[in-house]
Coordinates of N, CA and C in Angstrom, one line a residue:
X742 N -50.2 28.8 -37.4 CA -50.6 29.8 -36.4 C -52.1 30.0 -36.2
X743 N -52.8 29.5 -37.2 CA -54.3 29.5 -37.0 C -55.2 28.9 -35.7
X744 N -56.2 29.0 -36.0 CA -56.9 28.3 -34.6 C -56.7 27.5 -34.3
X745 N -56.7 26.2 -35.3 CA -56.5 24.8 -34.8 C -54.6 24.4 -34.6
X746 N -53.7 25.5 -35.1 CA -52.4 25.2 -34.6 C -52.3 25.6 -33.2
X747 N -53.6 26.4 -32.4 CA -53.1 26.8 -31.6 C -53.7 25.8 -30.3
X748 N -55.0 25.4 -30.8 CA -55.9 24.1 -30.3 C -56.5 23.4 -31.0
X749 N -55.6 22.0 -31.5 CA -56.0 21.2 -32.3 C -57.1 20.6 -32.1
X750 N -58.3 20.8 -31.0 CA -59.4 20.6 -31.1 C -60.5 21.0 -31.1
X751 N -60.1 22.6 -31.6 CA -61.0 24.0 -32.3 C -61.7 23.6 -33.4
X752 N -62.7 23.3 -33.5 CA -63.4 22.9 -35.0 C -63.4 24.7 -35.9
X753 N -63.7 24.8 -36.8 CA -63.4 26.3 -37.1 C -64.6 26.1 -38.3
X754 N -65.4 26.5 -38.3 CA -67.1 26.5 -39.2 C -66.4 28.2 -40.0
X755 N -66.6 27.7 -41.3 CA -66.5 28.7 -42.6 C -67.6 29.1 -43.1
X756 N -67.9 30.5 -43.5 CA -68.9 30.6 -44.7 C -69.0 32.1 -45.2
X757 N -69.7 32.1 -46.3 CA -69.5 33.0 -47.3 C -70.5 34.0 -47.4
X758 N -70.8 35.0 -47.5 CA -72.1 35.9 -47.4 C -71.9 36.4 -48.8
X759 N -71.1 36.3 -49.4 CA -71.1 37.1 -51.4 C -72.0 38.4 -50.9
X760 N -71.1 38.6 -49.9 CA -71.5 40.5 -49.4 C -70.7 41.5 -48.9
X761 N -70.6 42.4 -49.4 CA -69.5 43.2 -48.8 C -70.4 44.6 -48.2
X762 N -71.6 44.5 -47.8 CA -72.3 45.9 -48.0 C -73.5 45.1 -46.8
X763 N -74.4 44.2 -47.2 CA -75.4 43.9 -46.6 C -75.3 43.4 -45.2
X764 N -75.3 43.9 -44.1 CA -74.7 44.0 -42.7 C -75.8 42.7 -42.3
X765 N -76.7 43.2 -42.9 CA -77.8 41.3 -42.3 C -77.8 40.0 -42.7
X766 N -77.1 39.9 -43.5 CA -76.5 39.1 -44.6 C -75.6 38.3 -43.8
X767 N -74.4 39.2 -43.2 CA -73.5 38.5 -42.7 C -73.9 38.3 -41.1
X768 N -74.5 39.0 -40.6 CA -75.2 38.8 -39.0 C -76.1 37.1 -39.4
X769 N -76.9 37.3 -40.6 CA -77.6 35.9 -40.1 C -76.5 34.5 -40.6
X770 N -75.8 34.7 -41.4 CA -74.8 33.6 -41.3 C -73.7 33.5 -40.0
X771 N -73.4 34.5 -39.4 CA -72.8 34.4 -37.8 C -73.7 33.5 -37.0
X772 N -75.4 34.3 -36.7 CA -75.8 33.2 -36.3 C -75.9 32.1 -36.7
X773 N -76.1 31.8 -38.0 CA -75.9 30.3 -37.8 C -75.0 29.5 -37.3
X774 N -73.5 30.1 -37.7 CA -72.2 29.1 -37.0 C -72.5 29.6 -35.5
X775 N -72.9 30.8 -34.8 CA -72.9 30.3 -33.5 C -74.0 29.4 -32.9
X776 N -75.2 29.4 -33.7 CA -76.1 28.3 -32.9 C -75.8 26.5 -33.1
X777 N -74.3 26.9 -34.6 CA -73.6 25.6 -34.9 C -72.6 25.3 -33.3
X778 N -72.3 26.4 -32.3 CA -71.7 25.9 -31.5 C -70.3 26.5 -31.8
X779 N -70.5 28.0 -32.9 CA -69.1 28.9 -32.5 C -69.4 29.8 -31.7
X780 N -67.9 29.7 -30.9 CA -67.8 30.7 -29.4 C -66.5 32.4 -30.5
X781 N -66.4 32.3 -31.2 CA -65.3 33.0 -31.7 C -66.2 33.1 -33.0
X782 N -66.5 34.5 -33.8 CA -66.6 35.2 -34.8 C -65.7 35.8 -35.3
X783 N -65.3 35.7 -36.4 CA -64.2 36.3 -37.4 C -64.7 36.9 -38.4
X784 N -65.0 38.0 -38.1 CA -65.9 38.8 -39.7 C -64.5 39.5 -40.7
X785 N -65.1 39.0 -41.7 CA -63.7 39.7 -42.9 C -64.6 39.7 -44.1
X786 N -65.6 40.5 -44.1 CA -66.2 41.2 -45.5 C -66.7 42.3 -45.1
X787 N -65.7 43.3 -45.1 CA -66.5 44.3 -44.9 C -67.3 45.4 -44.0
X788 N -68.2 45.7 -44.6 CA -69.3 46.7 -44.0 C -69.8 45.7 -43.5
X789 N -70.2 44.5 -44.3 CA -71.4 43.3 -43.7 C -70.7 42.6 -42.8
X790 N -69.2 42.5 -42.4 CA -68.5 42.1 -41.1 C -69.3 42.6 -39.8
X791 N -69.5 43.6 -39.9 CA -70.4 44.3 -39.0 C -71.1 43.9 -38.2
X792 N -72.3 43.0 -39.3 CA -73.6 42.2 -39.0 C -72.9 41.1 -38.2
X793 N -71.8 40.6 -38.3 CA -71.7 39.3 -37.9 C -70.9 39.9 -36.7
X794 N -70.2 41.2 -36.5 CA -70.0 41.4 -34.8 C -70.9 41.8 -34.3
X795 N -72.2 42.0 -34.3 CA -73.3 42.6 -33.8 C -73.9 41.0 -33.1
X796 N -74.0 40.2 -34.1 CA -74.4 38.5 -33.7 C -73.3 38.3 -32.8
X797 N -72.4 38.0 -32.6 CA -71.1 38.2 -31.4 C -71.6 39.0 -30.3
X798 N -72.0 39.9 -30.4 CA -72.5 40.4 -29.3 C -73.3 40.3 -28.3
X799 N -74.9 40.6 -29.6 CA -75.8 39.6 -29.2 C -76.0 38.2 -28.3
X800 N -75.1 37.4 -28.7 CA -75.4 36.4 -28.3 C -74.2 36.0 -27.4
X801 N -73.6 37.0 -27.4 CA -72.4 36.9 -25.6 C -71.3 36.0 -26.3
X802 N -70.5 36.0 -27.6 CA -69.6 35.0 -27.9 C -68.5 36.2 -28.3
X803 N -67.2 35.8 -28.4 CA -65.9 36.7 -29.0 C -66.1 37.2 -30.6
X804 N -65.9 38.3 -30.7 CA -65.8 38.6 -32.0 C -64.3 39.5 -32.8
X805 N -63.8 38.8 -33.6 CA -62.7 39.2 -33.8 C -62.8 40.7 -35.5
X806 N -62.3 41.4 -35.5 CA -62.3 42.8 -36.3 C -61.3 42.1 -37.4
X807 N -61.4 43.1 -38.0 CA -60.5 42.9 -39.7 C -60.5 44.2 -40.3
X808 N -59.2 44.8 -40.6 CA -58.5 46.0 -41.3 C -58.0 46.5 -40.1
X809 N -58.9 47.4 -39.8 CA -59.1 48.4 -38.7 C -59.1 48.1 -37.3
X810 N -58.5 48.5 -36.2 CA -59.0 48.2 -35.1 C -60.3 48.0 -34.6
X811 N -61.2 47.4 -34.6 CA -62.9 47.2 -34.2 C -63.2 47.7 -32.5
X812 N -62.1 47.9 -32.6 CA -61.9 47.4 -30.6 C -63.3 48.4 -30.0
X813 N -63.4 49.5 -31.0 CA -64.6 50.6 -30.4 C -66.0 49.9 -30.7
X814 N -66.1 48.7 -31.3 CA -67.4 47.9 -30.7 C -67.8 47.3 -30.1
X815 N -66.9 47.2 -29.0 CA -67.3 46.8 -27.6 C -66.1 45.9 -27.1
X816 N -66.0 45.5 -25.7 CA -65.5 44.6 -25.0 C -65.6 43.2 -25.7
X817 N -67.2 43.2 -26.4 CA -66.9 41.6 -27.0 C -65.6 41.0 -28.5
X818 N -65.1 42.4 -28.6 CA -64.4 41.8 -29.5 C -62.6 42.0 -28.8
X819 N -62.6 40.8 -29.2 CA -61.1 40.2 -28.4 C -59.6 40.6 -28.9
X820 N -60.2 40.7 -30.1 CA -59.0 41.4 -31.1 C -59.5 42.1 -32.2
X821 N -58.3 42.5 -33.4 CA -58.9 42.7 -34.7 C -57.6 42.5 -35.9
X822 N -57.6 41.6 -36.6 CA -56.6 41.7 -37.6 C -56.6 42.7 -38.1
X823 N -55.2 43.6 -38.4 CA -55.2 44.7 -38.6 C -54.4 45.1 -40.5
X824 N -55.0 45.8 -41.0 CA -54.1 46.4 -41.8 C -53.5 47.7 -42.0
X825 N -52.5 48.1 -41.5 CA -51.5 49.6 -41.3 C -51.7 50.6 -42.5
X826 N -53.1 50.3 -43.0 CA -52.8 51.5 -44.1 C -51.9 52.9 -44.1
X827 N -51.4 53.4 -42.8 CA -51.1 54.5 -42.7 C -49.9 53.9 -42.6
X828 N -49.0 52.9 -42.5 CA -47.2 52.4 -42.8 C -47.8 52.3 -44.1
X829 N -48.5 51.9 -44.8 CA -48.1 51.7 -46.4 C -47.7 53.1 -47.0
X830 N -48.8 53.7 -46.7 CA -48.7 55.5 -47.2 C -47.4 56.1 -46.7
X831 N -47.4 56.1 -45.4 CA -46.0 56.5 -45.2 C -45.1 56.1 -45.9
X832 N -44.6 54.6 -45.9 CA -43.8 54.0 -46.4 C -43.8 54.5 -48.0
X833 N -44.6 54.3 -49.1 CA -44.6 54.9 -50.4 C -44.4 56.0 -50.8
X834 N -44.8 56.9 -49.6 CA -44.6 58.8 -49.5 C -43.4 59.0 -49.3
X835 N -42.8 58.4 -48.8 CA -41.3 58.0 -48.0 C -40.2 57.9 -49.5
X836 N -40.5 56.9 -49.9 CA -39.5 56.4 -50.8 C -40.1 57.1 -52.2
X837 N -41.5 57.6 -52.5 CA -41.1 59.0 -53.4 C -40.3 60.0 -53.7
X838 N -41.1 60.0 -52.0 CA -39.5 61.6 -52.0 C -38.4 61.5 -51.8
X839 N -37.8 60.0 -51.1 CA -36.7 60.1 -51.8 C -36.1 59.4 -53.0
X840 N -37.0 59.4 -53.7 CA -36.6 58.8 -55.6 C -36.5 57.5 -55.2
X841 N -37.1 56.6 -54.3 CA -36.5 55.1 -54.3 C -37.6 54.2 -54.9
X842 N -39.2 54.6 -55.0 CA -40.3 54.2 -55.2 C -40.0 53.7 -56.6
X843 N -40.8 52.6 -56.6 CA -40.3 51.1 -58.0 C -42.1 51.2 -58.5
X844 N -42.5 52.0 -59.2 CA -43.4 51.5 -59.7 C -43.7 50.2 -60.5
X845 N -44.9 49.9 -60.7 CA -45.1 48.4 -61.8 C -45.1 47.3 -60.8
X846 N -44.3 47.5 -59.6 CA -44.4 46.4 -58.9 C -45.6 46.2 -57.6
X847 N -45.6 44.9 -57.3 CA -46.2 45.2 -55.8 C -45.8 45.3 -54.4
X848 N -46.1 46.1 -54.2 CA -45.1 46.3 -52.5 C -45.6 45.2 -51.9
X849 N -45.7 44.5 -51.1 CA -46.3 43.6 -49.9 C -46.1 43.9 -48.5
X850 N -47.2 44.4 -47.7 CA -46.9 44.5 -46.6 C -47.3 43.6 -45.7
X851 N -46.6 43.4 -44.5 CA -46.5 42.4 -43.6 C -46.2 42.7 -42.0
X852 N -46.2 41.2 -41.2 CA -45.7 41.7 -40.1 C -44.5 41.8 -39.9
X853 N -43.4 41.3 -40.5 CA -41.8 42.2 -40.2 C -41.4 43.4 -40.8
X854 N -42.9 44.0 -42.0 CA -42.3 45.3 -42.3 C -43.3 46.1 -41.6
X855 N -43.9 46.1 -40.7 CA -45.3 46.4 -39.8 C -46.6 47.0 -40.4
X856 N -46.4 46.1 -41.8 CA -48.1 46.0 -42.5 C -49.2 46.2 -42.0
X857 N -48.9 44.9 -41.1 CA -50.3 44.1 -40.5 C -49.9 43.8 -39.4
X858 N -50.7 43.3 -38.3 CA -50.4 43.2 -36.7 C -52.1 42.9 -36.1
X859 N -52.2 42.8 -34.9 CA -53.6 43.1 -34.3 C -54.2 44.1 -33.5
X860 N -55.0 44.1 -33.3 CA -55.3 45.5 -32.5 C -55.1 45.5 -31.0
X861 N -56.3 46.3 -30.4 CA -56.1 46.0 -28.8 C -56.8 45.1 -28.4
X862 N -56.7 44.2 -27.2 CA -56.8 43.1 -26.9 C -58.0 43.6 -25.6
X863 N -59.1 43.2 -25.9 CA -60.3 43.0 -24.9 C -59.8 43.4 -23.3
X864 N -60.1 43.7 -22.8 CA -60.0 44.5 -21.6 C -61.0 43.2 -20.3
X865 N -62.0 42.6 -21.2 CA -62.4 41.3 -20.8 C -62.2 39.6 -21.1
X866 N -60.7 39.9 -21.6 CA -60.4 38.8 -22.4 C -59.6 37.7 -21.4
X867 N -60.3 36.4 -21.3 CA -59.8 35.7 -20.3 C -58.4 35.5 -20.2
X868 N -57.5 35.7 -19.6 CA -55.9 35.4 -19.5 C -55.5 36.7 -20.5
X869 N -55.7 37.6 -20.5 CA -55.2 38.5 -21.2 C -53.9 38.9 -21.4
X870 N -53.1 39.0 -20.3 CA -51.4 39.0 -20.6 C -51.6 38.2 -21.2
X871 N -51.2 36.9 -21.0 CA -51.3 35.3 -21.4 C -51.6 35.2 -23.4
X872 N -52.3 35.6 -23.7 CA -53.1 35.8 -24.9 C -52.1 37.1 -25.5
X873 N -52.1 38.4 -25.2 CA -51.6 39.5 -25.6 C -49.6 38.5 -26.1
X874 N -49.5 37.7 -24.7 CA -47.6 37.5 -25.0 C -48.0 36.0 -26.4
X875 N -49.2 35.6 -26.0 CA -49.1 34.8 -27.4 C -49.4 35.4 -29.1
X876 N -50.0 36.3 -28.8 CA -50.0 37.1 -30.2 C -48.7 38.1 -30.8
X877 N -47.9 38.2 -29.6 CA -47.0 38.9 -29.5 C -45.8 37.9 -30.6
X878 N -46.0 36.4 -29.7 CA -45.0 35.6 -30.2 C -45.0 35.0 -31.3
X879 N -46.5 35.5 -31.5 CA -46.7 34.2 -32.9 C -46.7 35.4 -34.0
X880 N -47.1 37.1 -33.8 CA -46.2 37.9 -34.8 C -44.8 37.9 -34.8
X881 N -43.6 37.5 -33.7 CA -42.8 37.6 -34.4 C -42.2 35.9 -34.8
X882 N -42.8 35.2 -34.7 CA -42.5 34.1 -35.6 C -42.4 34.2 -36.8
X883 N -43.7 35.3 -37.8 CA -44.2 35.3 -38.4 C -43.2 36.4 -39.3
X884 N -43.1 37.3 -38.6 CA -42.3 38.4 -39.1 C -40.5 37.5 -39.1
X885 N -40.1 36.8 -38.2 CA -38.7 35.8 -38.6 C -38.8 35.1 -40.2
X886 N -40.2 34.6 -40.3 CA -40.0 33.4 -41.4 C -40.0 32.4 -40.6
X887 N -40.1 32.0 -39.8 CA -40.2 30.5 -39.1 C -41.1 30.3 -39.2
X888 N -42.3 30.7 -38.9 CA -43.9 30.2 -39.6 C -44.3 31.0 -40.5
X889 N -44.2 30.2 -42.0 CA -45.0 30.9 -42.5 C -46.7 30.4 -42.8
X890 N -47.5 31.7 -43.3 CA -48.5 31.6 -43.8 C -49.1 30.8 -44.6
X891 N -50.4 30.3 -44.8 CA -50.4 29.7 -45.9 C -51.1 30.7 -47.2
X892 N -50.7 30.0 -48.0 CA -50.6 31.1 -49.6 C -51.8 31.1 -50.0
X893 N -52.8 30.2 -50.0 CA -54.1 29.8 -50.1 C -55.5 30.8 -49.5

């Protein structure tokens, strides 16, 4: 389901900022993958994710969120991988009260138990139905078991 399943001729440029706090940190490693010729930023550390949607911005390219809906940093960001903190809580407040909660173990949340999902979808995002029915289809692929993730 990743970028290159979805266009196998998406190059996809990685890198690491060993930051979870320094917002300039990860802004100047953004620029660099976009003066490498990324049109798509994926920030996932953090506070310093920040830095690197700010460089998305700046420089007019897509910037995608992580946890939280990002969507209130602007039109440039297309989506945001999301984490439901508020289904986990519910969910564990839930089965407290009623005596079902399994301590010791780990719960895992996901997209068939509505974990995780994406946020709202750019309001400037080219083909946006189009994009919205593919994220649509490739969570519930995801949530079936027919594609899974990689574990890595």
């Amino acid at each position: 389901m990743g970028a290159t399943k979805t266009n196998a001729k998406t190059k996809v440029i990685s890198g690491y900022s060993q930051e979870f706090v320094d917002q300039a940190k990860c802004k100047e490693l953004a620029l660099t993958q976009i003066e490498q010729g990324s049109k798509v930023v994926f920030a996932a550390a953090g506070g310093c994710g920040l830095g690197a949607l700010q460089a998305a911005k700046e420089q007019g390219v897509w910037g995608i969120g992580v946890d939280s809906d990002q969507a209130y940093l602007g039109t440039h960001i297309l989506t945001s991988a999301t984490k439901k903190v508020d289904v986990a809580v519910f969910t564990i407040t839930g089965q407290t009260a009623k005596g079902t909660f399994k301590g010791g173990v780990d719960t895992v949340f996901t997209v068939k138990n509505g974990g995780v999902g994406f946020g709202k979808v750019s309001g400037k995002a080219p083909n946006r139905a189009a994009l919205i029915a593919k994220l649509t289809a490739a969570s519930k692929q995801l949530a079936s078991g027919k594609v899974k993730p990689p574990t890595k």
